[in-house]
């Protein structure tokens, strides 16, 4: 009976240590090199706001999927941000130190000067 408890402890330690290596680092991108063009109708209507989005980035840095998490309050601004940032090249995220498909969150602020 005592021997079984020792093996259970060893198995539990191995299982728990395996999860410690499952570190995930989300993808990222350089906002300076990836800008969206202000929609003309939004400029005319003086629309401003921040859209919060999520992007599923492939190991090669391209975008596989995207979604709006929180609207700027204006559909034209939301659509323009998703379209422009989906075309950007991201730095891929990693899982266990290797490039992997990961979700990342991006806030894009539309401001009139």
mmCIF file of N, CA and C in Angstrom:
data_model
loop_
_atom_site.group_PDB
_atom_site.id
_atom_site.type_symbol
_atom_site.label_atom_id
_atom_site.label_comp_id
_atom_site.label_asym_id
_atom_site.label_seq_id
_atom_site.Cartn_x
_atom_site.Cartn_y
_atom_site.Cartn_z
ATOM 1 N N UNK A 1 0.820 -1.188 0.000
ATOM 2 C CA UNK A 1 0.000 0.000 0.000
ATOM 3 C C UNK A 1 0.863 1.250 0.000
ATOM 4 N N UNK A 2 1.903 1.299 0.787
ATOM 5 C CA UNK A 2 2.802 2.446 0.845
ATOM 6 C C UNK A 2 3.469 2.684 -0.503
ATOM 7 N N UNK A 3 3.850 1.618 -1.197
ATOM 8 C CA UNK A 3 4.489 1.717 -2.510
ATOM 9 C C UNK A 3 3.544 2.359 -3.523
ATOM 10 N N UNK A 4 2.263 2.014 -3.486
ATOM 11 C CA UNK A 4 1.292 2.591 -4.417
ATOM 12 C C UNK A 4 1.187 4.105 -4.230
ATOM 13 N N UNK A 5 1.217 4.578 -3.017
ATOM 14 C CA UNK A 5 1.127 6.017 -2.757
ATOM 15 C C UNK A 5 2.334 6.741 -3.339
ATOM 16 N N UNK A 6 3.507 6.113 -3.232
ATOM 17 C CA UNK A 6 4.715 6.736 -3.775
ATOM 18 C C UNK A 6 4.593 6.866 -5.294
ATOM 19 N N UNK A 7 4.098 5.821 -5.972
ATOM 20 C CA UNK A 7 3.940 5.881 -7.422
ATOM 21 C C UNK A 7 2.909 6.927 -7.826
ATOM 22 N N UNK A 8 1.843 7.045 -7.059
ATOM 23 C CA UNK A 8 0.844 8.063 -7.355
ATOM 24 C C UNK A 8 1.442 9.459 -7.240
ATOM 25 N N UNK A 9 2.308 9.656 -6.256
ATOM 26 C CA UNK A 9 2.970 10.954 -6.097
ATOM 27 C C UNK A 9 3.874 11.252 -7.276
ATOM 28 N N UNK A 10 4.607 10.259 -7.743
ATOM 29 C CA UNK A 10 5.499 10.427 -8.886
ATOM 30 C C UNK A 10 4.690 10.732 -10.142
ATOM 31 N N UNK A 11 3.607 10.008 -10.364
ATOM 32 C CA UNK A 11 2.766 10.237 -11.544
ATOM 33 C C UNK A 11 2.155 11.636 -11.493
ATOM 34 N N UNK A 12 1.659 12.053 -10.341
ATOM 35 C CA UNK A 12 1.079 13.383 -10.194
ATOM 36 C C UNK A 12 2.117 14.465 -10.461
ATOM 37 N N UNK A 13 3.339 14.266 -9.978
ATOM 38 C CA UNK A 13 4.405 15.252 -10.202
ATOM 39 C C UNK A 13 4.740 15.358 -11.685
ATOM 40 N N UNK A 14 4.780 14.248 -12.393
ATOM 41 C CA UNK A 14 5.070 14.251 -13.830
ATOM 42 C C UNK A 14 3.953 14.948 -14.587
ATOM 43 N N UNK A 15 2.708 14.656 -14.250
ATOM 44 C CA UNK A 15 1.587 15.301 -14.927
ATOM 45 C C UNK A 15 1.573 16.801 -14.674
ATOM 46 N N UNK A 16 1.844 17.207 -13.462
ATOM 47 C CA UNK A 16 1.845 18.627 -13.138
ATOM 48 C C UNK A 16 3.009 19.350 -13.787
ATOM 49 N N UNK A 17 4.157 18.738 -13.872
ATOM 50 C CA UNK A 17 5.304 19.400 -14.490
ATOM 51 C C UNK A 17 5.097 19.558 -15.992
ATOM 52 N N UNK A 18 4.340 18.679 -16.612
ATOM 53 C CA UNK A 18 4.047 18.790 -18.039
ATOM 54 C C UNK A 18 3.241 20.027 -18.351
ATOM 55 N N UNK A 19 2.350 20.415 -17.454
ATOM 56 C CA UNK A 19 1.546 21.604 -17.706
ATOM 57 C C UNK A 19 2.361 22.873 -17.520
ATOM 58 N N UNK A 20 3.419 22.824 -16.762
ATOM 59 C CA UNK A 20 4.256 24.001 -16.556
ATOM 60 C C UNK A 20 4.976 24.401 -17.837
ATOM 61 N N UNK A 21 5.186 23.456 -18.740
ATOM 62 C CA UNK A 21 5.889 23.735 -19.984
ATOM 63 C C UNK A 21 4.955 24.225 -21.080
ATOM 64 N N UNK A 22 3.665 24.251 -20.823
ATOM 65 C CA UNK A 22 2.688 24.640 -21.841
ATOM 66 C C UNK A 22 2.511 26.156 -21.883
ATOM 67 N N UNK A 23 3.591 26.892 -21.723
ATOM 68 C CA UNK A 23 3.520 28.358 -21.746
ATOM 69 C C UNK A 23 3.171 28.840 -23.144
ATOM 70 N N UNK A 24 2.227 29.770 -23.195
ATOM 71 C CA UNK A 24 1.806 30.336 -24.474
ATOM 72 C C UNK A 24 2.060 31.831 -24.468
ATOM 73 N N UNK A 25 2.704 32.303 -25.529
ATOM 74 C CA UNK A 25 2.964 33.723 -25.709
ATOM 75 C C UNK A 25 2.158 34.159 -26.925
ATOM 76 N N UNK A 26 1.268 35.160 -26.773
ATOM 77 C CA UNK A 26 0.432 35.577 -27.904
ATOM 78 C C UNK A 26 1.238 36.286 -28.997
ATOM 79 N N UNK A 27 0.665 36.312 -30.183
ATOM 80 C CA UNK A 27 1.270 37.001 -31.316
ATOM 81 C C UNK A 27 1.270 38.510 -31.047
ATOM 82 N N UNK A 28 2.101 39.226 -31.801
ATOM 83 C CA UNK A 28 2.168 40.679 -31.677
ATOM 84 C C UNK A 28 2.466 41.278 -33.049
ATOM 85 N N UNK A 29 2.334 42.611 -33.139
ATOM 86 C CA UNK A 29 2.682 43.277 -34.397
ATOM 87 C C UNK A 29 3.149 44.687 -34.095
ATOM 88 N N UNK A 30 3.805 45.288 -35.078
ATOM 89 C CA UNK A 30 4.318 46.648 -34.938
ATOM 90 C C UNK A 30 3.261 47.620 -35.448
ATOM 91 N N UNK A 31 2.622 48.333 -34.531
ATOM 92 C CA UNK A 31 1.538 49.254 -34.896
ATOM 93 C C UNK A 31 2.008 50.380 -35.818
ATOM 94 N N UNK A 32 3.288 50.738 -35.763
ATOM 95 C CA UNK A 32 3.809 51.808 -36.617
ATOM 96 C C UNK A 32 3.789 51.422 -38.084
ATOM 97 N N UNK A 33 3.955 50.131 -38.365
ATOM 98 C CA UNK A 33 4.025 49.657 -39.743
ATOM 99 C C UNK A 33 2.695 49.114 -40.253
ATOM 100 N N UNK A 34 1.659 49.225 -39.462
ATOM 101 C CA UNK A 34 0.377 48.652 -39.857
ATOM 102 C C UNK A 34 -0.736 49.608 -39.456
ATOM 103 N N UNK A 35 -1.131 50.449 -40.392
ATOM 104 C CA UNK A 35 -2.158 51.452 -40.102
ATOM 105 C C UNK A 35 -3.343 51.269 -41.038
ATOM 106 N N UNK A 36 -4.498 51.606 -40.514
ATOM 107 C CA UNK A 36 -5.720 51.549 -41.304
ATOM 108 C C UNK A 36 -6.029 52.928 -41.863
ATOM 109 N N UNK A 37 -6.623 52.948 -43.038
ATOM 110 C CA UNK A 37 -7.015 54.220 -43.643
ATOM 111 C C UNK A 37 -8.374 54.631 -43.087
ATOM 112 N N UNK A 38 -8.475 55.879 -42.674
ATOM 113 C CA UNK A 38 -9.722 56.402 -42.102
ATOM 114 C C UNK A 38 -10.803 56.354 -43.174
ATOM 115 N N UNK A 39 -11.928 55.707 -42.924
ATOM 116 C CA UNK A 39 -13.014 55.692 -43.912
ATOM 117 C C UNK A 39 -13.521 57.107 -44.183
ATOM 118 N N UNK A 40 -13.725 57.437 -45.463
ATOM 119 C CA UNK A 40 -14.137 58.798 -45.838
ATOM 120 C C UNK A 40 -15.447 59.214 -45.169
ATOM 121 N N UNK A 41 -16.411 58.311 -45.123
ATOM 122 C CA UNK A 41 -17.700 58.644 -44.497
ATOM 123 C C UNK A 41 -17.512 58.932 -43.007
ATOM 124 N N UNK A 42 -16.614 58.199 -42.373
ATOM 125 C CA UNK A 42 -16.340 58.415 -40.944
ATOM 126 C C UNK A 42 -15.654 59.759 -40.720
ATOM 127 N N UNK A 43 -14.778 60.144 -41.646
ATOM 128 C CA UNK A 43 -14.140 61.461 -41.558
ATOM 129 C C UNK A 43 -15.176 62.566 -41.669
ATOM 130 N N UNK A 44 -16.057 62.431 -42.648
ATOM 131 C CA UNK A 44 -17.084 63.450 -42.881
ATOM 132 C C UNK A 44 -18.026 63.571 -41.675
ATOM 133 N N UNK A 45 -18.294 62.458 -41.031
ATOM 134 C CA UNK A 45 -19.202 62.443 -39.879
ATOM 135 C C UNK A 45 -18.474 62.648 -38.548
ATOM 136 N N UNK A 46 -17.162 62.869 -38.641
ATOM 137 C CA UNK A 46 -16.311 63.094 -37.465
ATOM 138 C C UNK A 46 -16.433 61.981 -36.418
ATOM 139 N N UNK A 47 -16.435 60.741 -36.903
ATOM 140 C CA UNK A 47 -16.534 59.586 -36.015
ATOM 141 C C UNK A 47 -15.167 59.263 -35.419
ATOM 142 N N UNK A 48 -15.146 58.951 -34.141
ATOM 143 C CA UNK A 48 -13.931 58.566 -33.430
ATOM 144 C C UNK A 48 -14.285 57.441 -32.465
ATOM 145 N N UNK A 49 -13.286 56.679 -32.082
ATOM 146 C CA UNK A 49 -13.512 55.635 -31.088
ATOM 147 C C UNK A 49 -12.422 54.592 -31.139
ATOM 148 N N UNK A 50 -12.461 53.695 -30.178
ATOM 149 C CA UNK A 50 -11.490 52.605 -30.104
ATOM 150 C C UNK A 50 -12.218 51.281 -30.286
ATOM 151 N N UNK A 51 -11.716 50.473 -31.207
ATOM 152 C CA UNK A 51 -12.273 49.142 -31.434
ATOM 153 C C UNK A 51 -11.318 48.106 -30.831
ATOM 154 N N UNK A 52 -11.864 47.168 -30.072
ATOM 155 C CA UNK A 52 -11.079 46.069 -29.498
ATOM 156 C C UNK A 52 -11.349 44.818 -30.318
ATOM 157 N N UNK A 53 -10.268 44.192 -30.782
ATOM 158 C CA UNK A 53 -10.382 43.045 -31.680
ATOM 159 C C UNK A 53 -9.516 41.891 -31.200
ATOM 160 N N UNK A 54 -9.826 40.696 -31.697
ATOM 161 C CA UNK A 54 -8.996 39.520 -31.471
ATOM 162 C C UNK A 54 -8.628 38.945 -32.831
ATOM 163 N N UNK A 55 -7.372 38.492 -32.942
ATOM 164 C CA UNK A 55 -6.877 37.899 -34.181
ATOM 165 C C UNK A 55 -6.280 36.532 -33.881
ATOM 166 N N UNK A 56 -6.638 35.550 -34.705
ATOM 167 C CA UNK A 56 -6.019 34.233 -34.632
ATOM 168 C C UNK A 56 -4.871 34.250 -35.638
ATOM 169 N N UNK A 57 -3.645 34.208 -35.117
ATOM 170 C CA UNK A 57 -2.455 34.343 -35.963
ATOM 171 C C UNK A 57 -1.791 32.986 -36.155
ATOM 172 N N UNK A 58 -1.535 32.658 -37.419
ATOM 173 C CA UNK A 58 -0.887 31.382 -37.767
ATOM 174 C C UNK A 58 0.599 31.437 -37.416
ATOM 175 N N UNK A 59 1.260 30.281 -37.395
ATOM 176 C CA UNK A 59 2.701 30.245 -37.104
ATOM 177 C C UNK A 59 3.549 31.042 -38.102
ATOM 178 N N UNK A 60 3.026 31.303 -39.313
ATOM 179 C CA UNK A 60 3.781 32.086 -40.301
ATOM 180 C C UNK A 60 3.531 33.593 -40.159
ATOM 181 N N UNK A 61 2.684 33.995 -39.196
ATOM 182 C CA UNK A 61 2.428 35.407 -38.955
ATOM 183 C C UNK A 61 1.215 35.971 -39.677
ATOM 184 N N UNK A 62 0.566 35.166 -40.508
ATOM 185 C CA UNK A 62 -0.633 35.633 -41.198
ATOM 186 C C UNK A 62 -1.864 35.421 -40.314
ATOM 187 N N UNK A 63 -2.938 36.146 -40.622
ATOM 188 C CA UNK A 63 -4.152 36.083 -39.823
ATOM 189 C C UNK A 63 -5.097 35.017 -40.382
ATOM 190 N N UNK A 64 -5.531 34.107 -39.516
ATOM 191 C CA UNK A 64 -6.453 33.041 -39.912
ATOM 192 C C UNK A 64 -7.907 33.434 -39.646
ATOM 193 N N UNK A 65 -8.123 34.243 -38.598
ATOM 194 C CA UNK A 65 -9.479 34.626 -38.225
ATOM 195 C C UNK A 65 -9.405 35.917 -37.422
ATOM 196 N N UNK A 66 -10.516 36.636 -37.391
ATOM 197 C CA UNK A 66 -10.564 37.882 -36.614
ATOM 198 C C UNK A 66 -11.984 38.124 -36.145
ATOM 199 N N UNK A 67 -12.103 38.914 -35.075
ATOM 200 C CA UNK A 67 -13.429 39.270 -34.582
ATOM 201 C C UNK A 67 -13.347 40.567 -33.786
ATOM 202 N N UNK A 68 -14.447 41.285 -33.754
ATOM 203 C CA UNK A 68 -14.557 42.500 -32.955
ATOM 204 C C UNK A 68 -15.046 42.088 -31.574
ATOM 205 N N UNK A 69 -14.274 42.425 -30.545
ATOM 206 C CA UNK A 69 -14.664 42.132 -29.170
ATOM 207 C C UNK A 69 -15.505 43.263 -28.590
ATOM 208 N N UNK A 70 -15.135 44.503 -28.930
ATOM 209 C CA UNK A 70 -15.883 45.669 -28.465
ATOM 210 C C UNK A 70 -15.836 46.727 -29.564
ATOM 211 N N UNK A 71 -16.980 47.145 -29.999
ATOM 212 C CA UNK A 71 -17.098 48.104 -31.094
ATOM 213 C C UNK A 71 -16.645 49.505 -30.680
ATOM 214 N N UNK A 72 -16.209 50.241 -31.682
ATOM 215 C CA UNK A 72 -15.882 51.657 -31.489
ATOM 216 C C UNK A 72 -17.158 52.481 -31.379
ATOM 217 N N UNK A 73 -18.254 51.850 -31.761
ATOM 218 C CA UNK A 73 -19.536 52.552 -31.815
ATOM 219 C C UNK A 73 -19.924 52.897 -33.245
ATOM 220 N N UNK A 74 -19.002 52.607 -34.184
ATOM 221 C CA UNK A 74 -19.237 52.924 -35.590
ATOM 222 C C UNK A 74 -18.801 51.741 -36.459
ATOM 223 N N UNK A 75 -19.758 51.175 -37.213
ATOM 224 C CA UNK A 75 -19.477 49.987 -38.027
ATOM 225 C C UNK A 75 -18.366 50.226 -39.050
ATOM 226 N N UNK A 76 -18.355 51.415 -39.669
ATOM 227 C CA UNK A 76 -17.318 51.704 -40.679
ATOM 228 C C UNK A 76 -15.917 51.651 -40.071
ATOM 229 N N UNK A 77 -15.759 52.183 -38.871
ATOM 230 C CA UNK A 77 -14.451 52.162 -38.212
ATOM 231 C C UNK A 77 -14.062 50.731 -37.833
ATOM 232 N N UNK A 78 -15.017 49.971 -37.325
ATOM 233 C CA UNK A 78 -14.751 48.575 -36.944
ATOM 234 C C UNK A 78 -14.311 47.753 -38.155
ATOM 235 N N UNK A 79 -15.064 47.880 -39.250
ATOM 236 C CA UNK A 79 -14.753 47.122 -40.470
ATOM 237 C C UNK A 79 -13.381 47.503 -41.028
ATOM 238 N N UNK A 80 -13.083 48.791 -41.054
ATOM 239 C CA UNK A 80 -11.799 49.253 -41.591
ATOM 240 C C UNK A 80 -10.633 48.740 -40.755
ATOM 241 N N UNK A 81 -10.786 48.729 -39.442
ATOM 242 C CA UNK A 81 -9.714 48.237 -38.564
ATOM 243 C C UNK A 81 -9.489 46.739 -38.759
ATOM 244 N N UNK A 82 -10.558 45.970 -38.791
ATOM 245 C CA UNK A 82 -10.434 44.517 -38.993
ATOM 246 C C UNK A 82 -9.780 44.233 -40.346
ATOM 247 N N UNK A 83 -10.239 44.916 -41.396
ATOM 248 C CA UNK A 83 -9.698 44.685 -42.749
ATOM 249 C C UNK A 83 -8.211 45.011 -42.811
ATOM 250 N N UNK A 84 -7.825 46.169 -42.304
ATOM 251 C CA UNK A 84 -6.427 46.603 -42.390
ATOM 252 C C UNK A 84 -5.511 45.728 -41.542
ATOM 253 N N UNK A 85 -5.891 45.453 -40.306
ATOM 254 C CA UNK A 85 -5.016 44.681 -39.431
ATOM 255 C C UNK A 85 -4.955 43.207 -39.812
ATOM 256 N N UNK A 86 -6.015 42.693 -40.432
ATOM 257 C CA UNK A 86 -5.994 41.303 -40.903
ATOM 258 C C UNK A 86 -4.968 41.116 -42.016
ATOM 259 N N UNK A 87 -4.656 42.194 -42.740
ATOM 260 C CA UNK A 87 -3.674 42.124 -43.828
ATOM 261 C C UNK A 87 -2.242 42.311 -43.327
ATOM 262 N N UNK A 88 -2.079 42.662 -42.060
ATOM 263 C CA UNK A 88 -0.746 42.901 -41.500
ATOM 264 C C UNK A 88 -0.009 41.601 -41.219
ATOM 265 N N UNK A 89 1.298 41.710 -41.214
ATOM 266 C CA UNK A 89 2.149 40.582 -40.837
ATOM 267 C C UNK A 89 2.413 40.688 -39.341
ATOM 268 N N UNK A 90 2.029 39.672 -38.601
ATOM 269 C CA UNK A 90 2.233 39.623 -37.162
ATOM 270 C C UNK A 90 3.492 38.824 -36.840
ATOM 271 N N UNK A 91 4.050 39.074 -35.684
ATOM 272 C CA UNK A 91 5.098 38.211 -35.142
ATOM 273 C C UNK A 91 4.338 37.056 -34.498
ATOM 274 N N UNK A 92 4.564 35.824 -34.962
ATOM 275 C CA UNK A 92 3.761 34.709 -34.448
ATOM 276 C C UNK A 92 3.943 34.493 -32.949
ATOM 277 N N UNK A 93 2.884 33.984 -32.343
ATOM 278 C CA UNK A 93 2.960 33.599 -30.943
ATOM 279 C C UNK A 93 3.687 32.269 -30.817
ATOM 280 N N UNK A 94 3.918 31.854 -29.590
ATOM 281 C CA UNK A 94 4.615 30.592 -29.361
ATOM 282 C C UNK A 94 3.899 29.764 -28.304
ATOM 283 N N UNK A 95 4.072 28.466 -28.417
ATOM 284 C CA UNK A 95 3.649 27.508 -27.395
ATOM 285 C C UNK A 95 4.856 26.625 -27.144
ATOM 286 N N UNK A 96 5.238 26.534 -25.899
ATOM 287 C CA UNK A 96 6.419 25.757 -25.524
ATOM 288 C C UNK A 96 7.657 26.200 -26.299
ATOM 289 N N UNK A 97 7.745 27.488 -26.624
ATOM 290 C CA UNK A 97 8.917 28.037 -27.291
ATOM 291 C C UNK A 97 8.931 27.922 -28.801
ATOM 292 N N UNK A 98 7.926 27.261 -29.386
ATOM 293 C CA UNK A 98 7.885 27.083 -30.842
ATOM 294 C C UNK A 98 6.753 27.926 -31.432
ATOM 295 N N UNK A 99 6.936 28.473 -32.650
ATOM 296 C CA UNK A 99 5.858 29.240 -33.279
ATOM 297 C C UNK A 99 4.586 28.404 -33.347
ATOM 298 N N UNK A 100 3.457 29.027 -33.022
ATOM 299 C CA UNK A 100 2.189 28.308 -32.990
ATOM 300 C C UNK A 100 1.038 29.253 -33.285
ATOM 301 N N UNK A 101 -0.102 28.687 -33.607
ATOM 302 C CA UNK A 101 -1.311 29.462 -33.836
ATOM 303 C C UNK A 101 -1.829 29.943 -32.482
ATOM 304 N N UNK A 102 -1.970 31.255 -32.332
ATOM 305 C CA UNK A 102 -2.437 31.824 -31.068
ATOM 306 C C UNK A 102 -3.378 32.994 -31.329
ATOM 307 N N UNK A 103 -4.241 33.261 -30.362
ATOM 308 C CA UNK A 103 -5.098 34.435 -30.395
ATOM 309 C C UNK A 103 -4.368 35.591 -29.735
ATOM 310 N N UNK A 104 -4.546 36.780 -30.261
ATOM 311 C CA UNK A 104 -4.002 37.979 -29.640
ATOM 312 C C UNK A 104 -5.044 39.086 -29.704
ATOM 313 N N UNK A 105 -5.013 39.977 -28.742
ATOM 314 C CA UNK A 105 -5.966 41.084 -28.687
ATOM 315 C C UNK A 105 -5.278 42.386 -29.105
ATOM 316 N N UNK A 106 -6.017 43.198 -29.851
ATOM 317 C CA UNK A 106 -5.500 44.484 -30.320
ATOM 318 C C UNK A 106 -6.584 45.543 -30.153
ATOM 319 N N UNK A 107 -6.219 46.673 -29.594
ATOM 320 C CA UNK A 107 -7.095 47.838 -29.538
ATOM 321 C C UNK A 107 -6.607 48.826 -30.595
ATOM 322 N N UNK A 108 -7.514 49.338 -31.407
ATOM 323 C CA UNK A 108 -7.154 50.311 -32.439
ATOM 324 C C UNK A 108 -7.967 51.574 -32.203
ATOM 325 N N UNK A 109 -7.272 52.676 -31.985
ATOM 326 C CA UNK A 109 -7.930 53.963 -31.690
ATOM 327 C C UNK A 109 -8.024 54.818 -32.944
ATOM 328 N N UNK A 110 -9.215 55.234 -33.250
ATOM 329 C CA UNK A 110 -9.471 56.165 -34.345
ATOM 330 C C UNK A 110 -9.622 57.551 -33.736
ATOM 331 N N UNK A 111 -8.729 58.485 -34.117
ATOM 332 C CA UNK A 111 -8.780 59.839 -33.585
ATOM 333 C C UNK A 111 -8.622 60.845 -34.711
ATOM 334 N N UNK A 112 -9.430 61.868 -34.665
ATOM 335 C CA UNK A 112 -9.310 62.956 -35.638
ATOM 336 C C UNK A 112 -8.338 63.988 -35.090
ATOM 337 N N UNK A 113 -7.468 64.471 -35.948
ATOM 338 C CA UNK A 113 -6.493 65.478 -35.516
ATOM 339 C C UNK A 113 -7.056 66.873 -35.553
#
